[in-house]
């Protein structure tokens, strides 16, 4: 492979173009030096890419799941935390920041190797949470239908999570266009408290 040609991040981000192009010596040094640095923020640079490119939509789904799973595992026992870190190292940003990518990450998208790596980590983490007595207790019951089946936020294809209170519901029961029952109760309590305070002031 010609050492003087590179994948150009901007072409990938905006044109989904993975061809390698000749670059200046200065640009080549930059691309080599920062190829493993997570400085590419897709949400800032091209948020529409998640809707227009199926590969990115899949990666985003996996990254969100991993981010939720990380929250569970990082409150569990030390050996499990270390195992997750080992499986992701040295790319901890993959579960810390769901929109950050490196140049080397971009290069792994066309052959699906990045997605496969994430799928393996997600599978490990999900199996642990569901089988762990401590982690599995931190699920949710859908307040809308009251079904007894435990829900988890990393089940992104079948659940909806409120951004305000973090409650989890079945996607068929709740969505962003409907008022969250828990948030609604909080607002009502706040209103009642304010009314009582006003009467006594």
Coordinates of C-alpha atoms in Angstrom, one line a residue:
X1 CA 0.0 0.0 0.0
X2 CA 1.3 3.4 -0.9
X3 CA 2.4 5.1 2.3
X4 CA 1.6 8.5 0.9
X5 CA -2.1 8.0 0.5
X6 CA -4.6 8.1 3.3
X7 CA -8.3 7.9 4.1
X8 CA -9.4 11.5 4.5
X9 CA -11.7 11.9 7.6
X10 CA -13.7 14.8 6.1
X11 CA -14.5 12.8 3.0
X12 CA -15.7 9.9 5.2
X13 CA -17.8 12.1 7.5
X14 CA -19.5 14.1 4.8
X15 CA -19.4 11.9 1.7
X16 CA -18.9 8.4 3.1
X17 CA -15.9 8.1 0.9
X18 CA -13.3 5.7 2.0
X19 CA -10.9 6.0 -0.9
X20 CA -7.3 6.8 -0.2
X21 CA -5.9 10.1 -1.5
X22 CA -2.5 11.6 -1.8
X23 CA -1.8 14.2 0.9
X24 CA 0.9 16.7 1.8
X25 CA 3.7 15.7 4.1
X26 CA 2.3 17.9 6.8
X27 CA -1.2 16.3 6.5
X28 CA 0.3 12.8 6.4
X29 CA 2.2 13.5 9.7
X30 CA -1.1 14.8 11.3
X31 CA -3.1 11.8 10.2
X32 CA -0.4 9.4 11.4
X33 CA 0.0 11.1 14.7
X34 CA -3.7 11.4 15.5
X35 CA -5.0 8.2 13.9
X36 CA -5.7 6.7 17.4
X37 CA -7.0 9.8 19.1
X38 CA -10.8 10.1 19.5
X39 CA -11.2 13.6 18.1
X40 CA -13.9 13.0 15.5
X41 CA -17.3 13.9 17.1
X42 CA -19.9 12.7 14.7
X43 CA -22.7 14.5 16.5
X44 CA -21.0 17.8 16.0
X45 CA -19.6 17.2 12.5
X46 CA -22.4 15.4 10.8
X47 CA -25.3 14.3 13.1
X48 CA -27.4 13.3 10.0
X49 CA -25.0 10.5 9.2
X50 CA -26.8 8.3 11.7
X51 CA -30.0 8.6 9.6
X52 CA -28.4 8.3 6.2
X53 CA -25.8 5.6 6.7
X54 CA -26.9 2.2 8.0
X55 CA -23.4 1.3 9.2
X56 CA -23.3 4.4 11.4
X57 CA -26.9 3.7 12.7
X58 CA -25.8 0.3 13.7
X59 CA -22.6 1.6 15.4
X60 CA -24.6 4.2 17.2
X61 CA -27.0 1.6 18.5
X62 CA -24.2 -0.5 19.8
X63 CA -22.4 2.4 21.4
X64 CA -25.5 3.5 23.2
X65 CA -26.1 0.0 24.5
X66 CA -22.5 -0.2 25.6
X67 CA -22.8 3.1 27.4
X68 CA -25.8 1.9 29.4
X69 CA -24.1 -1.4 30.1
X70 CA -21.0 0.3 31.3
X71 CA -23.1 2.1 33.9
X72 CA -24.3 -1.2 35.3
X73 CA -20.9 -3.0 35.2
X74 CA -19.0 -0.1 36.8
X75 CA -21.2 -0.5 39.9
X76 CA -20.5 -4.2 40.1
X77 CA -17.5 -6.2 41.4
X78 CA -14.0 -5.1 40.5
X79 CA -13.1 -8.2 38.4
X80 CA -16.0 -7.6 36.0
X81 CA -15.1 -3.9 35.7
X82 CA -11.6 -4.9 34.8
X83 CA -12.8 -7.5 32.3
X84 CA -14.9 -4.9 30.5
X85 CA -12.0 -2.4 30.5
X86 CA -9.6 -5.1 29.1
X87 CA -12.0 -6.0 26.3
X88 CA -12.2 -2.3 25.2
X89 CA -8.7 -1.1 26.0
X90 CA -7.2 1.2 24.8
X91 CA -10.5 2.6 23.4
X92 CA -12.4 3.4 26.5
X93 CA -14.1 6.3 24.7
X94 CA -16.2 3.7 22.9
X95 CA -18.4 3.4 26.0
X96 CA -17.7 6.8 27.6
X97 CA -18.6 9.0 24.6
X98 CA -21.0 7.5 22.1
X99 CA -20.2 9.9 19.3
X100 CA -16.4 10.0 19.3
X101 CA -14.3 8.1 16.7
X102 CA -10.7 7.9 15.7
X103 CA -9.3 7.8 12.2
X104 CA -8.5 4.1 12.7
X105 CA -12.1 3.5 13.8
X106 CA -13.3 5.0 10.5
X107 CA -11.0 2.6 8.6
X108 CA -12.6 -0.4 10.3
X109 CA -16.2 0.5 9.3
X110 CA -16.3 -0.7 5.7
X111 CA -15.3 -4.3 6.6
X112 CA -17.5 -4.3 9.7
X113 CA -14.6 -5.1 12.0
X114 CA -15.5 -2.2 14.4
X115 CA -19.1 -3.4 14.6
X116 CA -18.1 -6.9 15.2
X117 CA -15.8 -5.8 18.1
X118 CA -18.5 -3.8 19.6
X119 CA -21.0 -6.6 19.3
X120 CA -18.7 -9.0 21.2
X121 CA -18.3 -6.5 24.0
X122 CA -22.0 -5.7 24.2
X123 CA -22.8 -9.4 24.2
X124 CA -20.3 -10.0 27.1
X125 CA -21.7 -7.1 29.1
X126 CA -25.3 -7.9 28.5
X127 CA -24.8 -11.5 29.5
X128 CA -23.2 -10.4 32.7
X129 CA -25.9 -7.9 33.7
X130 CA -28.7 -10.4 33.0
X131 CA -27.0 -13.2 34.9
X132 CA -25.6 -11.1 37.8
X133 CA -27.7 -11.0 41.0
X134 CA -26.6 -7.5 41.7
X135 CA -26.8 -5.9 38.3
X136 CA -30.1 -7.7 37.3
X137 CA -31.8 -6.1 40.2
X138 CA -31.4 -2.6 38.7
X139 CA -34.0 -2.9 36.0
X140 CA -37.3 -1.2 35.6
X141 CA -41.0 -2.0 35.4
X142 CA -43.0 -0.2 32.7
X143 CA -45.3 2.2 34.6
X144 CA -47.7 2.3 31.7
X145 CA -48.7 -1.3 31.3
X146 CA -47.4 -2.6 34.7
X147 CA -46.1 -5.8 33.0
X148 CA -43.9 -7.7 35.5
X149 CA -41.1 -8.3 33.0
X150 CA -38.0 -6.4 34.0
X151 CA -36.8 -3.8 31.5
X152 CA -33.3 -2.5 31.0
X153 CA -32.2 0.7 29.1
X154 CA -29.7 -1.2 27.0
X155 CA -32.6 -3.1 25.4
X156 CA -32.8 -0.1 23.0
X157 CA -34.8 -1.8 20.3
X158 CA -37.8 -2.5 22.6
X159 CA -37.6 0.2 25.2
X160 CA -37.9 3.9 25.6
X161 CA -35.9 5.8 28.2
X162 CA -37.0 9.2 29.5
X163 CA -34.2 11.7 29.1
X164 CA -35.4 13.7 32.1
X165 CA -35.8 11.1 34.8
X166 CA -34.2 8.0 33.2
X167 CA -37.2 5.8 33.7
X168 CA -37.6 3.0 31.2
X169 CA -40.8 1.9 29.5
X170 CA -41.8 -0.4 26.6
X171 CA -41.3 1.4 23.4
X172 CA -44.9 0.5 22.5
X173 CA -46.2 2.1 25.7
X174 CA -44.3 5.3 25.8
X175 CA -42.4 7.6 23.5
X176 CA -41.0 11.2 23.4
X177 CA -44.3 12.6 22.2
X178 CA -46.2 11.4 25.3
X179 CA -45.7 12.9 28.8
X180 CA -43.6 10.7 31.0
X181 CA -45.8 9.4 33.9
X182 CA -43.0 9.8 36.5
X183 CA -42.1 13.3 35.4
X184 CA -45.7 14.2 35.4
X185 CA -46.1 13.1 39.0
X186 CA -43.0 15.1 40.0
X187 CA -44.4 18.2 38.3
X188 CA -47.7 17.7 40.1
X189 CA -46.0 17.3 43.4
X190 CA -43.9 20.4 42.8
X191 CA -47.0 22.4 41.8
X192 CA -48.8 21.2 45.0
X193 CA -45.9 22.1 47.2
X194 CA -45.6 25.6 45.5
X195 CA -49.3 26.1 46.1
X196 CA -49.1 25.2 49.8
X197 CA -46.1 27.4 50.2
X198 CA -47.9 30.3 48.6
X199 CA -50.9 29.9 50.9
X200 CA -48.6 30.0 54.0
X201 CA -46.5 32.9 52.8

